[in-house]
Amino acid sequence: MISKVFAICVAIYIIGSIQNGLVQSFEIQLKNLPRMQQGLGWPHTLTVVVGHVVLMKLTKSAINQNSCEVITPSGQTFASSSLPKDRYEVWDTSCSLRIRNVHSADSGRWRLTSTNTTHSFTGWIEVYVEDDIKSYQAPPISLLDGEQHPDLDLTSLDNSYCLVTQPFSQSSLVSGHCRVTLDKATRAVQGNWNVLVGLPGRVTELHIDRHVQVEAERLDVGYAHDSNNNKIHLYCNILHTAKIVTFCRFQKTTNDVGYNVMEGLSDGLHR
Ligand SMILES: *[C@@H]1O[C@H](CO)[C@@H](O)[C@H](O)[C@H]1NC(C)=O
């Protein structure tokens, strides 16, 4: 390990001395790792949605620059002084490029090179072009009334942050995946939740409506009359609950004795 590090240092030193006088060398430290890997391109990487504008430049360029050269991901080379006018232009005094109306073919590595009579600086920018998301639909979120610490997943999008506004409540900013944990589900959280989502590569936030419904626990009882056999089928259930029904007791108002109703159980008379 130590010998490897030493070898790398020697290699850097040799390259540094060969290039001295030709190209300005820069100090290499571990905290400069992105610069070592990406050169002088700004930004190093950029995710952008189709139709947006991309700005890129060199963080260091030649004084008395003679030329600023752009190489596109497909290998086309342009001098910044003679860029095709349709989508490209210079936006900065250094070596820079603005690309309007980005499309998917713009994905890839863009190279910029600034040169004067004695020096040359190169950097590259990795551009990832993604499709735009125009809207997001999802079914209502259903919670059980009184549920403790329910987790609400508000989108399945790969968002960087979101701003969530519950009904009758202030907004809260969530960084990373758009998820909210409530203390307890109550009727107060029921309604339309307004969610603004920050997506990578898109400047304007995406607006999403999520409907939240809070279902109260409720008894579902009744009977079905079987007129052929002149029998009554009794049933009982608890809706919107995590509880399990262990027994049901039915009683006729005219009788002292009730009926222990269980699924599949009959005594021949009662079922
Ligand atoms: C070229 O640019 C470098 C770096 O900015 C600078 O040090 C050098 O003096 C420039 N050369 C000329 C001839 O202007």
mmCIF file of C-alpha atoms and ligand atoms in Angstrom:
data_model
loop_
_atom_site.group_PDB
_atom_site.id
_atom_site.type_symbol
_atom_site.label_atom_id
_atom_site.label_comp_id
_atom_site.label_asym_id
_atom_site.label_seq_id
_atom_site.Cartn_x
_atom_site.Cartn_y
_atom_site.Cartn_z
ATOM 1 C CA MET A 1 0.000 0.000 0.000
ATOM 2 C CA ILE A 2 2.736 2.421 1.039
ATOM 3 C CA SER A 3 4.805 1.571 -2.023
ATOM 4 C CA LYS A 4 1.754 2.118 -4.275
ATOM 5 C CA VAL A 5 1.157 5.585 -2.837
ATOM 6 C CA PHE A 6 4.815 6.325 -3.289
ATOM 7 C CA ALA A 7 4.703 5.168 -6.928
ATOM 8 C CA ILE A 8 1.711 7.435 -7.635
ATOM 9 C CA CYS A 9 3.500 10.391 -6.041
ATOM 10 C CA VAL A 10 6.557 9.786 -8.190
ATOM 11 C CA ALA A 11 4.408 9.508 -11.325
ATOM 12 C CA ILE A 12 2.656 12.784 -10.530
ATOM 13 C CA TYR A 13 5.954 14.447 -9.831
ATOM 14 C CA ILE A 14 7.387 13.296 -13.188
ATOM 15 C CA ILE A 15 4.299 14.390 -15.135
ATOM 16 C CA GLY A 16 4.452 17.673 -13.249
ATOM 17 C CA SER A 17 8.023 18.308 -14.205
ATOM 18 C CA ILE A 18 7.562 17.282 -17.853
ATOM 19 C CA GLN A 19 4.653 19.655 -18.207
ATOM 20 C CA ASN A 20 6.288 22.473 -16.310
ATOM 21 C CA GLY A 21 6.546 25.511 -18.513
ATOM 22 C CA LEU A 22 4.148 24.001 -21.022
ATOM 23 C CA VAL A 23 1.001 23.549 -18.944
ATOM 24 C CA GLN A 24 0.493 24.995 -15.525
ATOM 25 C CA SER A 25 0.343 22.172 -13.010
ATOM 26 C CA PHE A 26 -1.883 22.284 -9.962
ATOM 27 C CA GLU A 27 -1.361 20.893 -6.524
ATOM 28 C CA ILE A 28 -2.907 17.466 -6.113
ATOM 29 C CA GLN A 29 -4.383 16.695 -2.725
ATOM 30 C CA LEU A 30 -7.031 14.179 -1.747
ATOM 31 C CA LYS A 31 -9.563 16.960 -1.244
ATOM 32 C CA ASN A 32 -9.004 17.862 -4.897
ATOM 33 C CA LEU A 33 -10.091 14.389 -6.004
ATOM 34 C CA PRO A 34 -13.014 15.628 -8.159
ATOM 35 C CA ARG A 35 -10.660 18.066 -9.848
ATOM 36 C CA MET A 36 -8.137 15.294 -10.494
ATOM 37 C CA GLN A 37 -10.843 13.205 -12.088
ATOM 38 C CA GLN A 38 -12.767 15.893 -13.920
ATOM 39 C CA GLY A 39 -10.190 18.556 -14.701
ATOM 40 C CA LEU A 40 -11.405 22.119 -14.791
ATOM 41 C CA GLY A 41 -14.966 21.579 -15.982
ATOM 42 C CA TRP A 42 -17.803 23.318 -14.147
ATOM 43 C CA PRO A 43 -20.073 21.768 -13.102
ATOM 44 C CA HIS A 44 -18.417 18.356 -12.973
ATOM 45 C CA THR A 45 -21.694 16.561 -13.595
ATOM 46 C CA LEU A 46 -25.133 17.889 -14.385
ATOM 47 C CA THR A 47 -28.498 16.168 -14.570
ATOM 48 C CA VAL A 48 -30.913 18.102 -16.739
ATOM 49 C CA VAL A 49 -34.429 17.558 -17.989
ATOM 50 C CA VAL A 50 -35.204 17.772 -21.730
ATOM 51 C CA GLY A 51 -35.944 21.351 -22.815
ATOM 52 C CA HIS A 52 -33.906 23.026 -20.076
ATOM 53 C CA VAL A 53 -30.781 25.141 -20.517
ATOM 54 C CA VAL A 54 -27.281 23.965 -19.582
ATOM 55 C CA LEU A 55 -24.495 26.310 -18.514
ATOM 56 C CA MET A 56 -20.918 25.077 -18.452
ATOM 57 C CA LYS A 57 -17.470 26.631 -18.295
ATOM 58 C CA LEU A 58 -13.861 26.134 -17.294
ATOM 59 C CA THR A 59 -13.006 27.157 -13.738
ATOM 60 C CA LYS A 60 -9.626 28.286 -15.030
ATOM 61 C CA SER A 61 -8.847 29.581 -18.479
ATOM 62 C CA ALA A 62 -5.935 31.170 -20.298
ATOM 63 C CA ILE A 63 -5.244 34.897 -19.893
ATOM 64 C CA ASN A 64 -5.362 36.512 -23.343
ATOM 65 C CA GLN A 65 -7.259 33.465 -24.528
ATOM 66 C CA ASN A 66 -6.806 32.891 -28.262
ATOM 67 C CA SER A 67 -9.404 30.187 -28.548
ATOM 68 C CA CYS A 68 -12.037 28.343 -26.584
ATOM 69 C CA GLU A 69 -12.807 25.015 -28.171
ATOM 70 C CA VAL A 70 -15.931 22.945 -27.540
ATOM 71 C CA ILE A 71 -16.086 19.209 -28.233
ATOM 72 C CA THR A 72 -19.597 17.740 -28.047
ATOM 73 C CA PRO A 73 -20.336 14.202 -26.746
ATOM 74 C CA SER A 74 -20.660 13.027 -30.355
ATOM 75 C CA GLY A 75 -17.200 14.409 -31.167
ATOM 76 C CA GLN A 76 -18.111 17.552 -33.115
ATOM 77 C CA THR A 77 -15.638 20.378 -32.533
ATOM 78 C CA PHE A 78 -16.526 24.070 -32.532
ATOM 79 C CA ALA A 79 -14.577 27.208 -31.775
ATOM 80 C CA SER A 80 -16.597 29.324 -29.343
ATOM 81 C CA SER A 81 -16.241 32.212 -31.813
ATOM 82 C CA SER A 82 -18.085 30.253 -34.496
ATOM 83 C CA LEU A 83 -20.714 28.251 -32.620
ATOM 84 C CA PRO A 84 -23.849 27.182 -34.485
ATOM 85 C CA LYS A 85 -26.276 29.947 -33.549
ATOM 86 C CA ASP A 86 -29.374 27.776 -33.112
ATOM 87 C CA ARG A 87 -28.755 26.520 -29.569
ATOM 88 C CA TYR A 88 -25.248 27.465 -28.493
ATOM 89 C CA GLU A 89 -23.686 30.634 -27.151
ATOM 90 C CA VAL A 90 -20.904 31.929 -24.918
ATOM 91 C CA TRP A 91 -22.181 33.297 -21.586
ATOM 92 C CA ASP A 92 -19.051 34.142 -19.609
ATOM 93 C CA THR A 93 -15.756 35.933 -20.231
ATOM 94 C CA SER A 94 -13.865 32.659 -19.681
ATOM 95 C CA CYS A 95 -14.228 29.583 -21.853
ATOM 96 C CA SER A 96 -17.934 28.822 -21.529
ATOM 97 C CA LEU A 97 -20.969 27.404 -23.277
ATOM 98 C CA ARG A 98 -24.726 27.775 -22.932
ATOM 99 C CA ILE A 99 -26.863 25.066 -24.556
ATOM 100 C CA ARG A 100 -30.522 25.928 -25.027
ATOM 101 C CA ASN A 101 -33.378 23.474 -25.379
ATOM 102 C CA VAL A 102 -31.393 20.419 -24.305
ATOM 103 C CA HIS A 103 -32.382 17.116 -25.883
ATOM 104 C CA SER A 104 -31.427 13.536 -25.099
ATOM 105 C CA ALA A 105 -28.645 13.466 -27.708
ATOM 106 C CA ASP A 106 -26.815 16.060 -25.564
ATOM 107 C CA SER A 107 -26.112 13.358 -22.959
ATOM 108 C CA GLY A 108 -22.462 12.608 -22.453
ATOM 109 C CA ARG A 109 -19.131 14.285 -21.895
ATOM 110 C CA TRP A 110 -18.593 17.843 -23.131
ATOM 111 C CA ARG A 111 -15.009 19.113 -23.337
ATOM 112 C CA LEU A 112 -13.864 22.704 -23.192
ATOM 113 C CA THR A 113 -10.305 23.819 -23.965
ATOM 114 C CA SER A 114 -8.979 27.331 -23.450
ATOM 115 C CA THR A 115 -5.707 28.186 -25.162
ATOM 116 C CA ASN A 116 -3.363 31.153 -25.429
ATOM 117 C CA THR A 117 0.048 31.211 -27.103
ATOM 118 C CA THR A 118 1.750 29.510 -24.160
ATOM 119 C CA HIS A 119 -0.901 27.662 -22.151
ATOM 120 C CA SER A 120 -3.818 25.332 -22.612
ATOM 121 C CA PHE A 121 -6.557 24.362 -20.101
ATOM 122 C CA THR A 122 -9.013 21.516 -20.558
ATOM 123 C CA GLY A 123 -12.001 20.441 -18.552
ATOM 124 C CA TRP A 124 -15.012 18.271 -19.130
ATOM 125 C CA ILE A 125 -18.598 18.205 -17.980
ATOM 126 C CA GLU A 126 -20.739 15.069 -17.768
ATOM 127 C CA VAL A 127 -24.298 15.840 -18.797
ATOM 128 C CA TYR A 128 -27.172 13.436 -18.083
ATOM 129 C CA VAL A 129 -30.365 14.328 -19.923
ATOM 130 C CA GLU A 130 -33.577 12.903 -18.506
ATOM 131 C CA ASP A 131 -37.192 12.930 -19.658
ATOM 132 C CA ASP A 132 -39.413 15.508 -18.050
ATOM 133 C CA ILE A 133 -42.115 14.393 -15.618
ATOM 134 C CA LYS A 134 -45.176 16.526 -16.331
ATOM 135 C CA SER A 135 -47.504 15.114 -13.695
ATOM 136 C CA TYR A 136 -47.772 12.434 -11.041
ATOM 137 C CA GLN A 137 -50.912 10.539 -10.101
ATOM 138 C CA ALA A 138 -51.329 8.112 -7.245
ATOM 139 C CA PRO A 139 -54.320 6.558 -5.475
ATOM 140 C CA PRO A 140 -55.538 7.967 -2.123
ATOM 141 C CA ILE A 141 -53.591 7.012 0.979
ATOM 142 C CA SER A 142 -55.773 5.230 3.497
ATOM 143 C CA LEU A 143 -55.006 5.383 7.232
ATOM 144 C CA LEU A 144 -56.737 3.789 10.202
ATOM 145 C CA ASP A 145 -58.132 6.278 12.674
ATOM 146 C CA GLY A 146 -55.917 6.293 15.763
ATOM 147 C CA GLU A 147 -53.061 4.433 14.054
ATOM 148 C CA GLN A 148 -49.773 5.176 15.825
ATOM 149 C CA HIS A 149 -46.837 6.602 13.851
ATOM 150 C CA PRO A 150 -48.136 5.876 10.348
ATOM 151 C CA ASP A 151 -45.562 6.319 7.580
ATOM 152 C CA LEU A 152 -46.816 8.133 4.482
ATOM 153 C CA ASP A 153 -44.881 7.611 1.282
ATOM 154 C CA LEU A 154 -45.941 10.613 -0.772
ATOM 155 C CA THR A 155 -44.232 9.846 -4.085
ATOM 156 C CA SER A 156 -42.274 7.085 -5.718
ATOM 157 C CA LEU A 157 -40.282 9.687 -7.648
ATOM 158 C CA ASP A 158 -36.549 10.024 -7.242
ATOM 159 C CA ASN A 159 -36.802 13.501 -5.736
ATOM 160 C CA SER A 160 -34.187 15.553 -3.927
ATOM 161 C CA TYR A 161 -36.607 17.272 -1.546
ATOM 162 C CA CYS A 162 -40.281 18.097 -1.123
ATOM 163 C CA LEU A 163 -42.475 20.643 0.632
ATOM 164 C CA VAL A 164 -45.531 19.050 2.213
ATOM 165 C CA THR A 165 -48.640 20.956 3.288
ATOM 166 C CA GLN A 166 -51.249 19.004 5.213
ATOM 167 C CA PRO A 167 -54.796 20.304 5.542
ATOM 168 C CA PHE A 168 -55.062 22.805 8.445
ATOM 169 C CA SER A 169 -51.324 22.688 9.006
ATOM 170 C CA GLN A 170 -48.107 24.466 8.158
ATOM 171 C CA SER A 171 -45.754 23.290 5.452
ATOM 172 C CA SER A 172 -42.785 21.144 6.230
ATOM 173 C CA LEU A 173 -39.696 20.663 4.118
ATOM 174 C CA VAL A 174 -38.505 17.083 3.717
ATOM 175 C CA SER A 175 -35.037 16.442 2.382
ATOM 176 C CA GLY A 176 -34.494 13.325 0.296
ATOM 177 C CA HIS A 177 -37.296 10.869 -0.346
ATOM 178 C CA CYS A 178 -40.735 12.411 0.181
ATOM 179 C CA ARG A 179 -42.003 10.589 3.265
ATOM 180 C CA VAL A 180 -43.784 11.843 6.384
ATOM 181 C CA THR A 181 -44.341 10.036 9.685
ATOM 182 C CA LEU A 182 -47.281 11.227 11.767
ATOM 183 C CA ASP A 183 -47.532 10.883 15.536
ATOM 184 C CA LYS A 184 -51.012 9.505 15.167
ATOM 185 C CA ALA A 185 -53.626 9.306 12.411
ATOM 186 C CA THR A 186 -56.620 11.509 13.194
ATOM 187 C CA ARG A 187 -59.448 13.015 11.173
ATOM 188 C CA ALA A 188 -57.484 16.288 11.118
ATOM 189 C CA VAL A 189 -55.001 14.935 8.563
ATOM 190 C CA GLN A 190 -57.759 13.824 6.228
ATOM 191 C CA GLY A 191 -58.084 15.667 2.933
ATOM 192 C CA ASN A 192 -55.897 16.930 0.150
ATOM 193 C CA TRP A 193 -52.195 17.130 0.847
ATOM 194 C CA ASN A 194 -50.330 19.613 -1.267
ATOM 195 C CA VAL A 195 -46.851 18.403 -2.189
ATOM 196 C CA LEU A 196 -44.199 20.339 -4.117
ATOM 197 C CA VAL A 197 -41.405 18.086 -5.293
ATOM 198 C CA GLY A 198 -37.861 19.130 -6.198
ATOM 199 C CA LEU A 199 -36.635 16.850 -8.963
ATOM 200 C CA PRO A 200 -33.058 16.488 -10.224
ATOM 201 C CA GLY A 201 -32.535 18.335 -13.511
ATOM 202 C CA ARG A 202 -35.725 20.375 -13.316
ATOM 203 C CA VAL A 203 -35.803 23.966 -12.100
ATOM 204 C CA THR A 204 -39.531 24.315 -11.381
ATOM 205 C CA GLU A 205 -40.922 22.095 -8.632
ATOM 206 C CA LEU A 206 -43.537 19.523 -9.569
ATOM 207 C CA HIS A 207 -46.923 19.967 -7.899
ATOM 208 C CA ILE A 208 -48.616 16.815 -6.624
ATOM 209 C CA ASP A 209 -51.942 16.371 -4.849
ATOM 210 C CA ARG A 210 -52.209 13.394 -2.534
ATOM 211 C CA HIS A 211 -55.556 12.575 -1.021
ATOM 212 C CA VAL A 212 -55.408 11.124 2.478
ATOM 213 C CA GLN A 213 -58.421 9.410 3.993
ATOM 214 C CA VAL A 214 -58.715 8.316 7.597
ATOM 215 C CA GLU A 215 -61.016 5.377 8.087
ATOM 216 C CA ALA A 216 -62.692 4.897 11.436
ATOM 217 C CA GLU A 217 -63.050 1.424 12.896
ATOM 218 C CA ARG A 218 -66.616 0.300 12.277
ATOM 219 C CA LEU A 219 -68.790 -2.713 12.994
ATOM 220 C CA ASP A 220 -70.306 -4.350 9.935
ATOM 221 C CA VAL A 221 -73.164 -6.600 11.031
ATOM 222 C CA GLY A 222 -76.260 -7.934 9.320
ATOM 223 C CA TYR A 223 -78.080 -10.935 8.037
ATOM 224 C CA ALA A 224 -79.065 -12.550 4.782
ATOM 225 C CA HIS A 225 -82.408 -14.338 4.568
ATOM 226 C CA ASP A 226 -82.310 -17.696 2.804
ATOM 227 C CA SER A 227 -85.995 -18.009 1.785
ATOM 228 C CA ASN A 228 -85.588 -21.523 0.279
ATOM 229 C CA ASN A 229 -84.539 -23.042 3.578
ATOM 230 C CA ASN A 230 -86.186 -20.342 5.631
ATOM 231 C CA LYS A 231 -82.952 -19.636 7.422
ATOM 232 C CA ILE A 232 -81.126 -16.510 8.375
ATOM 233 C CA HIS A 233 -77.375 -16.138 7.857
ATOM 234 C CA LEU A 234 -75.861 -13.799 10.407
ATOM 235 C CA TYR A 235 -72.561 -12.091 9.831
ATOM 236 C CA CYS A 236 -70.297 -9.702 11.671
ATOM 237 C CA ASN A 237 -67.026 -7.980 10.877
ATOM 238 C CA ILE A 238 -64.929 -5.038 11.982
ATOM 239 C CA LEU A 239 -63.970 -2.753 9.111
ATOM 240 C CA HIS A 240 -60.797 -0.636 8.942
ATOM 241 C CA THR A 241 -58.975 -2.252 11.778
ATOM 242 C CA ALA A 242 -55.932 -4.315 12.499
ATOM 243 C CA LYS A 243 -57.973 -6.284 15.063
ATOM 244 C CA ILE A 244 -59.139 -9.833 14.424
ATOM 245 C CA VAL A 245 -62.671 -10.918 15.319
ATOM 246 C CA THR A 246 -62.489 -13.746 17.878
ATOM 247 C CA PHE A 247 -66.200 -14.097 18.566
ATOM 248 C CA CYS A 248 -69.554 -12.523 17.775
ATOM 249 C CA ARG A 249 -72.597 -12.704 19.993
ATOM 250 C CA PHE A 250 -76.075 -12.178 18.578
ATOM 251 C CA GLN A 251 -79.160 -11.975 20.752
ATOM 252 C CA LYS A 252 -82.817 -11.816 19.876
ATOM 253 C CA THR A 253 -84.557 -9.118 21.931
ATOM 254 C CA THR A 254 -87.169 -11.687 22.927
ATOM 255 C CA ASN A 255 -84.644 -14.296 24.064
ATOM 256 C CA ASP A 256 -82.429 -14.505 27.097
ATOM 257 C CA VAL A 257 -79.928 -16.778 25.369
ATOM 258 C CA GLY A 258 -77.765 -15.393 22.585
ATOM 259 C CA TYR A 259 -76.018 -17.022 19.642
ATOM 260 C CA ASN A 260 -72.338 -17.628 19.424
ATOM 261 C CA VAL A 261 -71.740 -17.017 15.727
ATOM 262 C CA MET A 262 -68.636 -18.490 14.145
ATOM 263 C CA GLU A 263 -67.653 -18.971 10.555
ATOM 264 C CA GLY A 264 -68.821 -22.363 9.268
ATOM 265 C CA LEU A 265 -70.522 -23.378 12.546
ATOM 266 C CA SER A 266 -74.132 -24.538 12.719
ATOM 267 C CA ASP A 267 -76.186 -26.583 15.143
ATOM 268 C CA GLY A 268 -78.654 -27.614 12.437
ATOM 269 C CA LEU A 269 -81.210 -25.125 13.647
ATOM 270 C CA HIS A 270 -79.144 -22.014 13.727
ATOM 271 C CA ARG A 271 -76.409 -21.223 11.342
HETATM 272 C C1 LIG B 1 -1.589 32.349 -20.814
HETATM 273 O O1 LIG B 1 -2.389 32.038 -19.671
HETATM 274 C C2 LIG B 1 -1.631 31.776 -18.516
HETATM 275 C C3 LIG B 1 -2.575 31.363 -17.392
HETATM 276 O O2 LIG B 1 -3.648 32.204 -17.234
HETATM 277 C C4 LIG B 1 -0.811 32.979 -18.121
HETATM 278 O O3 LIG B 1 -0.051 32.677 -16.962
HETATM 279 C C5 LIG B 1 0.081 33.364 -19.277
HETATM 280 O O4 LIG B 1 0.776 34.565 -18.958
HETATM 281 C C6 LIG B 1 -0.733 33.568 -20.531
HETATM 282 N N1 LIG B 1 0.128 33.815 -21.663
HETATM 283 C C7 LIG B 1 0.048 34.911 -22.390
HETATM 284 C C8 LIG B 1 1.001 35.020 -23.525
HETATM 285 O O5 LIG B 1 -0.773 35.793 -22.125
#
